[in-house]
Structure formats: structure tokens, C-alpha cells
Coordinates of C-alpha atoms in Angstrom, one line a residue:
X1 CA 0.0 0.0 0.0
X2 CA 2.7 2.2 1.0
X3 CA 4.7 2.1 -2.5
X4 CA 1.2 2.4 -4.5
X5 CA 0.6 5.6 -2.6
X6 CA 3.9 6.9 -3.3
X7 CA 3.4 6.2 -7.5
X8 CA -0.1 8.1 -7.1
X9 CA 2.0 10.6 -5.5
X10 CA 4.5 10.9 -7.6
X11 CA 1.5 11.0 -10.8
X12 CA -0.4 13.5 -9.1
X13 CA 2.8 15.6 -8.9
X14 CA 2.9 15.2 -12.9
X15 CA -0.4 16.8 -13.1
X16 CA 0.4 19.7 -10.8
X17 CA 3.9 20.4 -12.5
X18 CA 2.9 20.0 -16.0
X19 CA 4.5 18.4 -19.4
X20 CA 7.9 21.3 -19.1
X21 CA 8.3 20.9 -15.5
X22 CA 8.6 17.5 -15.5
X23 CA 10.5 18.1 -18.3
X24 CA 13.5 19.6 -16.6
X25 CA 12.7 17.6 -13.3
X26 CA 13.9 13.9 -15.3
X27 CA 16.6 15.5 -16.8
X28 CA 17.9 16.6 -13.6
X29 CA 17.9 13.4 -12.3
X30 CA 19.2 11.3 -15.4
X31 CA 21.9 13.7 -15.3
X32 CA 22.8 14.1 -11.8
X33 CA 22.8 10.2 -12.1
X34 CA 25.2 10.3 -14.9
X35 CA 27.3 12.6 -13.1
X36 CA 27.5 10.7 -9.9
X37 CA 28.2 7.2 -11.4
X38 CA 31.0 8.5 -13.6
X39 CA 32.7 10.4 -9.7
X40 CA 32.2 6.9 -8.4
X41 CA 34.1 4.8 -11.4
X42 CA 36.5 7.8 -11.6
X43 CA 37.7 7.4 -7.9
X44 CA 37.4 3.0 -8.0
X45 CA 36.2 2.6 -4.8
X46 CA 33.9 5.1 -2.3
X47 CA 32.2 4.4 0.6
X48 CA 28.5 3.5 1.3
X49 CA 28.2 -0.2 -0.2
X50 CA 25.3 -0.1 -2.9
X51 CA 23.3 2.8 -1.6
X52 CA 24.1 5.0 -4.8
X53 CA 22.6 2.2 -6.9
X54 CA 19.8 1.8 -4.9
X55 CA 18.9 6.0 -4.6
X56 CA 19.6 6.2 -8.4
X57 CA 17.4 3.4 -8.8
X58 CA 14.9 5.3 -6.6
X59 CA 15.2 8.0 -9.1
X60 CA 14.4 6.1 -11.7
X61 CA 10.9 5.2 -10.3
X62 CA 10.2 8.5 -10.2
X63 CA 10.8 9.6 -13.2
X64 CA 8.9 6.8 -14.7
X65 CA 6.2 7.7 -12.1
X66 CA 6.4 11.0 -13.6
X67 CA 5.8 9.8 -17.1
X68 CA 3.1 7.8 -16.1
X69 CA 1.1 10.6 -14.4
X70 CA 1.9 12.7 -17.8
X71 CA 0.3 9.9 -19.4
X72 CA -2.8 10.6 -17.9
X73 CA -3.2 14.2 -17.8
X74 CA -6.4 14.2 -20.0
X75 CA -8.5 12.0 -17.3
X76 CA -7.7 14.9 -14.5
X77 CA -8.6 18.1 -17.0
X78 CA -10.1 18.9 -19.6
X79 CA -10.1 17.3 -22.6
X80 CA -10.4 19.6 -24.9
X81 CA -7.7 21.7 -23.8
X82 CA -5.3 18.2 -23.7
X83 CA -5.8 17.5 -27.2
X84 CA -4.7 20.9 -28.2
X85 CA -1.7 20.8 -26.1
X86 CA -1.3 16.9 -27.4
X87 CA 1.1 17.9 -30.0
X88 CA 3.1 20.3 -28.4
X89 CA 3.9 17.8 -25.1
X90 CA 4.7 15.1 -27.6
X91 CA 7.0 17.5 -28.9
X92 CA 8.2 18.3 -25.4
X93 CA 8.6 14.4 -24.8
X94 CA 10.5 14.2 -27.7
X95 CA 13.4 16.3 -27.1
X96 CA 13.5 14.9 -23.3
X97 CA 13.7 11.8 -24.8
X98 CA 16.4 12.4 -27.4
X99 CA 18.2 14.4 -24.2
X100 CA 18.5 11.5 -21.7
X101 CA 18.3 8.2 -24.1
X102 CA 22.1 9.2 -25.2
X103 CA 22.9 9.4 -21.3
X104 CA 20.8 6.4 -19.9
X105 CA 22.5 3.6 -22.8
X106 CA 26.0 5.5 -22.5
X107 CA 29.7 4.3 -20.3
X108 CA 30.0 3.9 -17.0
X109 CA 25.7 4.0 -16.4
X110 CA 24.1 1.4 -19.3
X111 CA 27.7 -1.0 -18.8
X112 CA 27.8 -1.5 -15.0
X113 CA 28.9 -4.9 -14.4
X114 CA 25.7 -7.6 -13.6
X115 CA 28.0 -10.6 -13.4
X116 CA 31.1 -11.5 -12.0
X117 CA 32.4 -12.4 -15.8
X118 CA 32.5 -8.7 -16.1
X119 CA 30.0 -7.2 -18.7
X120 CA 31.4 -3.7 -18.8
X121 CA 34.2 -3.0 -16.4
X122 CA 37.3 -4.7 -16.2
X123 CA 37.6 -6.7 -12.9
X124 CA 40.6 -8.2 -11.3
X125 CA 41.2 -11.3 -10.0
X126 CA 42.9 -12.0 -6.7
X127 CA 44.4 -15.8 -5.7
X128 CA 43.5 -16.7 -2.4
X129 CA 46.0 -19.2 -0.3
X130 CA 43.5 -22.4 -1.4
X131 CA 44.2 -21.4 -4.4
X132 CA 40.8 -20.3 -5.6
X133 CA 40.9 -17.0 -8.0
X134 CA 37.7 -14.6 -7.5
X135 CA 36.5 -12.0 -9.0
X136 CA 37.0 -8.3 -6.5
X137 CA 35.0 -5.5 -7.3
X138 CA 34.6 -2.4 -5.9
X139 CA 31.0 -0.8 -5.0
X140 CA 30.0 0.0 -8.7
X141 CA 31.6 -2.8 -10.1
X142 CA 35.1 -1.8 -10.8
X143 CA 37.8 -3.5 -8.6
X144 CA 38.9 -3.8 -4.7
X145 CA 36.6 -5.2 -2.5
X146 CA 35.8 -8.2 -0.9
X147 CA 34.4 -11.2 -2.6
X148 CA 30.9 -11.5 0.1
X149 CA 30.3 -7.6 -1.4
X150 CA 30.8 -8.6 -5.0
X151 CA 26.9 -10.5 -5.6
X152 CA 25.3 -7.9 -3.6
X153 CA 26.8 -5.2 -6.4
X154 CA 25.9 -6.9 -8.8
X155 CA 22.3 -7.4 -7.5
X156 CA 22.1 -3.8 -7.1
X157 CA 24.0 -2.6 -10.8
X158 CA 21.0 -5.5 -12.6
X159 CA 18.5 -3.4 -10.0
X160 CA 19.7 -0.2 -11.6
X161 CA 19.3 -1.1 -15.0
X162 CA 16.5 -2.8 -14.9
X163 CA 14.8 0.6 -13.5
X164 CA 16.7 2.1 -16.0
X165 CA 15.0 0.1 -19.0
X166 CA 11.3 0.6 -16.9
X167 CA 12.0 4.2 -17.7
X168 CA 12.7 3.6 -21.5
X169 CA 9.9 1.3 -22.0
X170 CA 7.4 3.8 -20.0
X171 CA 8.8 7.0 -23.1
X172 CA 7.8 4.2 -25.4
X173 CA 4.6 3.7 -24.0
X174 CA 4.0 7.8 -23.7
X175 CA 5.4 8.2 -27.5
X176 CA 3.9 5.4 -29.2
X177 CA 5.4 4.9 -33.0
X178 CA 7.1 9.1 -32.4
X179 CA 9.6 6.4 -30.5
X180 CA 10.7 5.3 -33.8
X181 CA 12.9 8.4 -34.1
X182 CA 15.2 7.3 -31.0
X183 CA 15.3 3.6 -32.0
X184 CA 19.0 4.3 -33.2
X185 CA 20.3 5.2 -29.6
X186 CA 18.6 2.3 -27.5
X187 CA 17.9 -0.7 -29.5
X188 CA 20.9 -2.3 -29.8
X189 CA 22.2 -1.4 -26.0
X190 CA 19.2 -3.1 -25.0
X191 CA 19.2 -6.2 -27.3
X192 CA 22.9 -6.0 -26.1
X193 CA 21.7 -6.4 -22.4
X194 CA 18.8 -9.0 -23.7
X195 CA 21.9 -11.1 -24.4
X196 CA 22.3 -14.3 -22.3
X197 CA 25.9 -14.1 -22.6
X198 CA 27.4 -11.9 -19.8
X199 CA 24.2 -10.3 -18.3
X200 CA 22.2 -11.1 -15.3
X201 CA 19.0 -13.6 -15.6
X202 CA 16.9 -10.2 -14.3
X203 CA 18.3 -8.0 -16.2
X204 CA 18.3 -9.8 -19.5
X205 CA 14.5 -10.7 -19.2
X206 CA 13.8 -6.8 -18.5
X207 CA 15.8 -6.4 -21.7
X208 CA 13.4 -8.6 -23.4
X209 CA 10.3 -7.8 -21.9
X210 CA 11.8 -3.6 -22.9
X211 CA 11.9 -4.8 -26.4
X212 CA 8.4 -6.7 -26.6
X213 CA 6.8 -2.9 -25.6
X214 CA 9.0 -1.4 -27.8
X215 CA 7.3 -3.6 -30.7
X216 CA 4.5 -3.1 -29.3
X217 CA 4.2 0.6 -29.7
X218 CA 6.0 0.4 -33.4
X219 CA 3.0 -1.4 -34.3
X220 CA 5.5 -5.0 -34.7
X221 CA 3.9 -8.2 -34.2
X222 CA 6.3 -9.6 -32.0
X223 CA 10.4 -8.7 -31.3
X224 CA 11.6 -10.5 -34.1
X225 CA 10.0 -8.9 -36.3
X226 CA 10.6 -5.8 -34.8
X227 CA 14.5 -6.6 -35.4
X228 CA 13.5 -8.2 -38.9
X229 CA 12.5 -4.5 -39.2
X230 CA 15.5 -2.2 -38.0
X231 CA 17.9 -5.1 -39.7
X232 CA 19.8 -3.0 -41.9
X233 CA 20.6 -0.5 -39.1
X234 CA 21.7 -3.2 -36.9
X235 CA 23.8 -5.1 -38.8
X236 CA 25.7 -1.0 -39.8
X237 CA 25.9 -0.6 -36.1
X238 CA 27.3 -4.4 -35.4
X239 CA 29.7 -4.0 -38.4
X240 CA 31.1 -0.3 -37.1
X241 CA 31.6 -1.5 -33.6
X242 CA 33.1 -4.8 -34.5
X243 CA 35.3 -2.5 -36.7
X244 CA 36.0 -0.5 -34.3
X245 CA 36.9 -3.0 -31.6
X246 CA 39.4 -4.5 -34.3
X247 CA 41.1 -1.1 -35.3
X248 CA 41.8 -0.3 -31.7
X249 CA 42.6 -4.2 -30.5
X250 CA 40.2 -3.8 -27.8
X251 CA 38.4 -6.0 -26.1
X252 CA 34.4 -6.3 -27.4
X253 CA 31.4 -7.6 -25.2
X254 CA 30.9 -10.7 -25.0
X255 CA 26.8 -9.9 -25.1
X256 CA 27.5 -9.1 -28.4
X257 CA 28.1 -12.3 -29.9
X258 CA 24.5 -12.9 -28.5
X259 CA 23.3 -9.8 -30.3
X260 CA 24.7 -10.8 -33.9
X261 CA 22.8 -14.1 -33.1
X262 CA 19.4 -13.2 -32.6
X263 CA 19.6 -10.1 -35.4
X264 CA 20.7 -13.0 -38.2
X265 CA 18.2 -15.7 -36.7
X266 CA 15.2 -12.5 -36.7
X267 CA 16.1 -11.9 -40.2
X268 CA 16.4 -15.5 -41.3
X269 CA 13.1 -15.9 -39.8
X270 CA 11.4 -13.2 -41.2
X271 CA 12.9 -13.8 -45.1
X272 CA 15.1 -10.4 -44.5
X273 CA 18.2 -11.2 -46.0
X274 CA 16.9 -12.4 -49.7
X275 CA 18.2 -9.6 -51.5
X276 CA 21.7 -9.4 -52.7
X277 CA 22.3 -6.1 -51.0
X278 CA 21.6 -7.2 -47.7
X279 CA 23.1 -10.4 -48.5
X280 CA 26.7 -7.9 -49.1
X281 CA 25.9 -6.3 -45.7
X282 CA 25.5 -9.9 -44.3
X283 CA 28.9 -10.6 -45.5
X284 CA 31.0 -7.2 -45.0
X285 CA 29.9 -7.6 -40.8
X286 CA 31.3 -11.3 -40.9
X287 CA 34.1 -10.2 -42.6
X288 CA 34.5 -7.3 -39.9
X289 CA 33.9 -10.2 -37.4
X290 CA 36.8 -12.7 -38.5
X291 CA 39.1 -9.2 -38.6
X292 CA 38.4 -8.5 -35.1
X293 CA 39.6 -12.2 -34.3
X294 CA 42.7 -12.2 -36.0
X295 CA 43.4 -8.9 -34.8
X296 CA 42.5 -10.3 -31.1
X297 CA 45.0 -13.4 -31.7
X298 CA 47.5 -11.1 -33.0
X299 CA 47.2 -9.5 -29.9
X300 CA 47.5 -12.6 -27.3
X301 CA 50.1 -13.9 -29.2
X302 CA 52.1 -10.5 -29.2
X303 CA 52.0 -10.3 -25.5
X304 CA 52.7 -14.3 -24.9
X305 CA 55.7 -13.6 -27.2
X306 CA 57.0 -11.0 -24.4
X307 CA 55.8 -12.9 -21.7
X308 CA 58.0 -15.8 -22.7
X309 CA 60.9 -13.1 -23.7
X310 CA 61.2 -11.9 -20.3
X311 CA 60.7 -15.7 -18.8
X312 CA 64.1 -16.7 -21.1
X313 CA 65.7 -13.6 -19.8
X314 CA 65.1 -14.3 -15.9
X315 CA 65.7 -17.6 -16.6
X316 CA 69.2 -16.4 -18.7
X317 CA 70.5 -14.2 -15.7
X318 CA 69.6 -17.2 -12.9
X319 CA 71.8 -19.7 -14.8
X320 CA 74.5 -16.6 -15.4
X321 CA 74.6 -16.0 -11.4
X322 CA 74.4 -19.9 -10.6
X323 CA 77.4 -20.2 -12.7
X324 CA 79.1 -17.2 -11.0

């Protein structure tokens, strides 16, 4: 009872503010999110455990509670006066939503670690005397802390962004098919995160469940043919990323492996790749793909190479002083 009050709160405060107020009140708070987790991954390690995650997650809510009450502004007043005002809030929507998307699905916020494989942040791994290696992270994810803290962070990062992705699905909801104009900044971050490969079980069914309203409200049957849909934007963004990844012999996410699977099996399923053009994009992101492997064995070979350089050498001056 107590939580259902606050939301009617929260939507009655939407009807008193109005469309602009809210406005600037949600992207206050994505921003002051934003802010705060990048201090936190810029310093490693603060104090206070998983409270941030849990207040921005409390943020969240209310935001989305805010959206929700905007939703309904035409039940409270009049009616007539809401549709005239309809297309000037959607417009107001709008540029919220093309304000706070690129901050919400953007590093350190969106690629907070929900596993202890590591999903975003790098994480270190510390031997312990039994000889057991563990994954330490710090209280965002990052690294130094102890081992009993590092589920409870990631319970509380997959609690973040699954309040996070409640927010996105509740614009979708408010913008109906106008969310079609931001599908390039958040669906493939969030079929990235619908990934079973390095997310958490929670977080990677919100994922799913985001992108079933998402289809929903671009008038798709289901989410495959939703991706069937956006497949030659998908398969651009894969290819420059994977590109990327291999120019700059970084590491790429391992959720997206997941994500070239389901866009291939949507469009296999739906008849999308028939045509010889998107047959040549088909082939240019594998190509892409293979590139970013040879480039990542390059890599591990370059650096066993000077791992065993500087064994031969330790081993060269032990001998040299035995000798001696």
C-alpha cells in the first residue's frame, strides 16, 4: 500500500507540474545520475556499499512515475484543452527523450557490471591461499573489495538497469510509434543487455520484456520482427563496432556475440536477408567479425611472445649468477 501511494504521489505531482516541469525535473535526475556514477568509477572505490545504486534506482521510479502521471493528464482536466496541447507535449517528450536516451545507454551508467564475468568494467582477479581465484570489485563494479560484497553489487547494478529500461519502455509507452525516431540510440544497447551471454538472468528478461513494448508501440507483431524491421541498421551498427573494436585491438562484449545471433536468426526468420544487398551487408559484418579475431589473436600472441621473452631472460641471468 505504501509504495502504491507513493506512485499516485509521484503521478499526481505530474499533473500539478505540467509536461515542461517535469521536463526539466527527469533530466535533472538522469543527469545528476550520470554525473554521480562516472565520480564513483573515476575514484574505484567510495564508501556507502550499494546505496548509490539503490537511490539512483529510486530516481528512476520516479521519473517513470512521472511519465506515467503525464500519461494521464487528460483523465484529471479537460479534454479539450489536452488535445490541443497533445502535439506540443509530444514535442516536449520528444526532445526529453532524445536528451537522456544518449545518457541512460552510454559508459559507466548502461555497462555497470551484472556478473562477475565482467560485462562492462574490467575486474581483477585476486588468488586466495586455497588457491581459488575470485573475481573483487569495488562498489560499482570496478575492482577492490571483498568477494561476500561482489553479488550484492551486482544485484544492485541488474536493479539499476533494470529501473533504468522501466524508464525507456514507459517513453515508449508515452510516445507510441514518435519512438521510432530514437530507436537508433537504444535498441541495440538493449538487445545487447537482452543477451544471455554476460548479463544477469533479471536484467536480461527486463531487456526482453523492454523490447516486446517497444514492438509493441511500433506497431511489430512480435520482437523479431521488430528486429527483422530495423535489420539494416543493426547489422551498420554491429559491423562499425566490431570495426571499431578491431582497429583499436580492444576487447568487445561478449553480449554481443549474443546480439549478432538473434539479429541473423530475426532476419532468417522473417525472409530479410533475400536480396543481394543485404546479402553484401551480411557478409561485409562477418568479414568485420573474422578481422576483429585475428586482430584479437595477434594480440594474445604479441603479448605471450614477451611474456616468454622476459621468462628466457630471468631464466638467462639465474643460470649466469648460478654459474658465478
Amino acid at each position: 500500500e505504501t509504495i502504491n501511494a507513493a506512485r499516485q504521489t509521484a503521478r499526481l505531482f505530474a499533473r500539478t507540474f505540467g509536461t515542461k516541469r517535469c521536463a526539466f525535473i527527469i533530466d535533472a535526475c538522469i543527469a545528476d545520475m550520470f554525473e554521480s556514477c562516472s565520480r564513483r568509477c573515476q575514484l574505484r572505490h567510495t564508501p556507502g556499499g550499494i546505496s548509490a545504486q539503490l537511490t539512483w534506482s529510486g530516481s528512476c521510479v520516479y521519473c517513470t512515475e512521472l511519465l506515467e502521471g503525464l500519461m494521464k493528464l487528460d483523465e484529471y482536466g479537460d479534454k479539450d484543452r489536452a488535445t490541443k496541447n497533445a502535439k506540443r507535449t509530444a514535442h516536449v517528450l520528444s526532445s526529453l527523450a532524445a536528451s537522456v536516451f544518449p545518457i541512460i545507454v552510454s559508459d559507466p551508467l548502461w555497462t555497470l557490471s551484472t556478473t562477475l564475468d565482467g560485462h562492462g568494467s574490467e575486474q581483477k582477479t585476486q588468488t586466495k591461499p586455497n588457491g581459488l581465484r575470485v573475481a573483487m570489485v569495488d562498489s560499482i563494479g570496478g575492482d577492490s573489495i571483498c568477494e561476500a560484497s561482489s553479488i550484492t553489487v551486482m544485484n544492485a547494478n541488474a536493479i539499476l538497469l533494470c529501473a533504468l529500461m522501466g524508464f525507456v519502455c514507459q517513453f515508449a509507452r508515452v510516445l507510441d510509434e514518435d519512438i521510432k525516431l530514437h530507436l537508433p540510440t537504444i535498441i541495440l544497447p538493449l538487445l545487447e543487455r537482452a543477451s544471455g551471454i554476460g548479463n544477469h538472468s533479471y536484467v536480461q528478461n527486463f531487456a526482453v520484456a523492454s523490447l516486446g513494448v517497444i514492438s509493441k508501440s511500433t506497431a511489430c507483431s512480435d520482437m523479431y520482427s521488430f528486429i527483422a524491421t530495423n535489420f539494416d541498421y543493426l547489422l551498420d551498427a554491429v559491423s562499425i563496432r566490431v570495426r571499431k573494436h578491431a582497429k583499436e585491438r580492444s576487447t568487445m562484449s561478449r553480449c554481443m556475440m549474443g546480439v549478432i545471433d538473434v539479429v541473423l536468426r530475426s532476419a532468417i526468420r522473417h525472409g530479410s536477408i533475400t536480396s543481394s544487398a543485404r546479402l553484401s551487408m551480411v557478409d561485409h559484418m562477418l568479414t568485420c567479425l573474422l578481422n576483429y579475431f585475428d586482430r584479437q589473436y595477434d594480440v594474445s600472441m604479441s603479448q605471450q611472445n614477451y611474456f616468454d621473452t622476459v621468462c628466457n631472460q630471468m631464466i638467462k641471468k639465474e643460470t649466469i649468477g648460478c654459474n658465478a
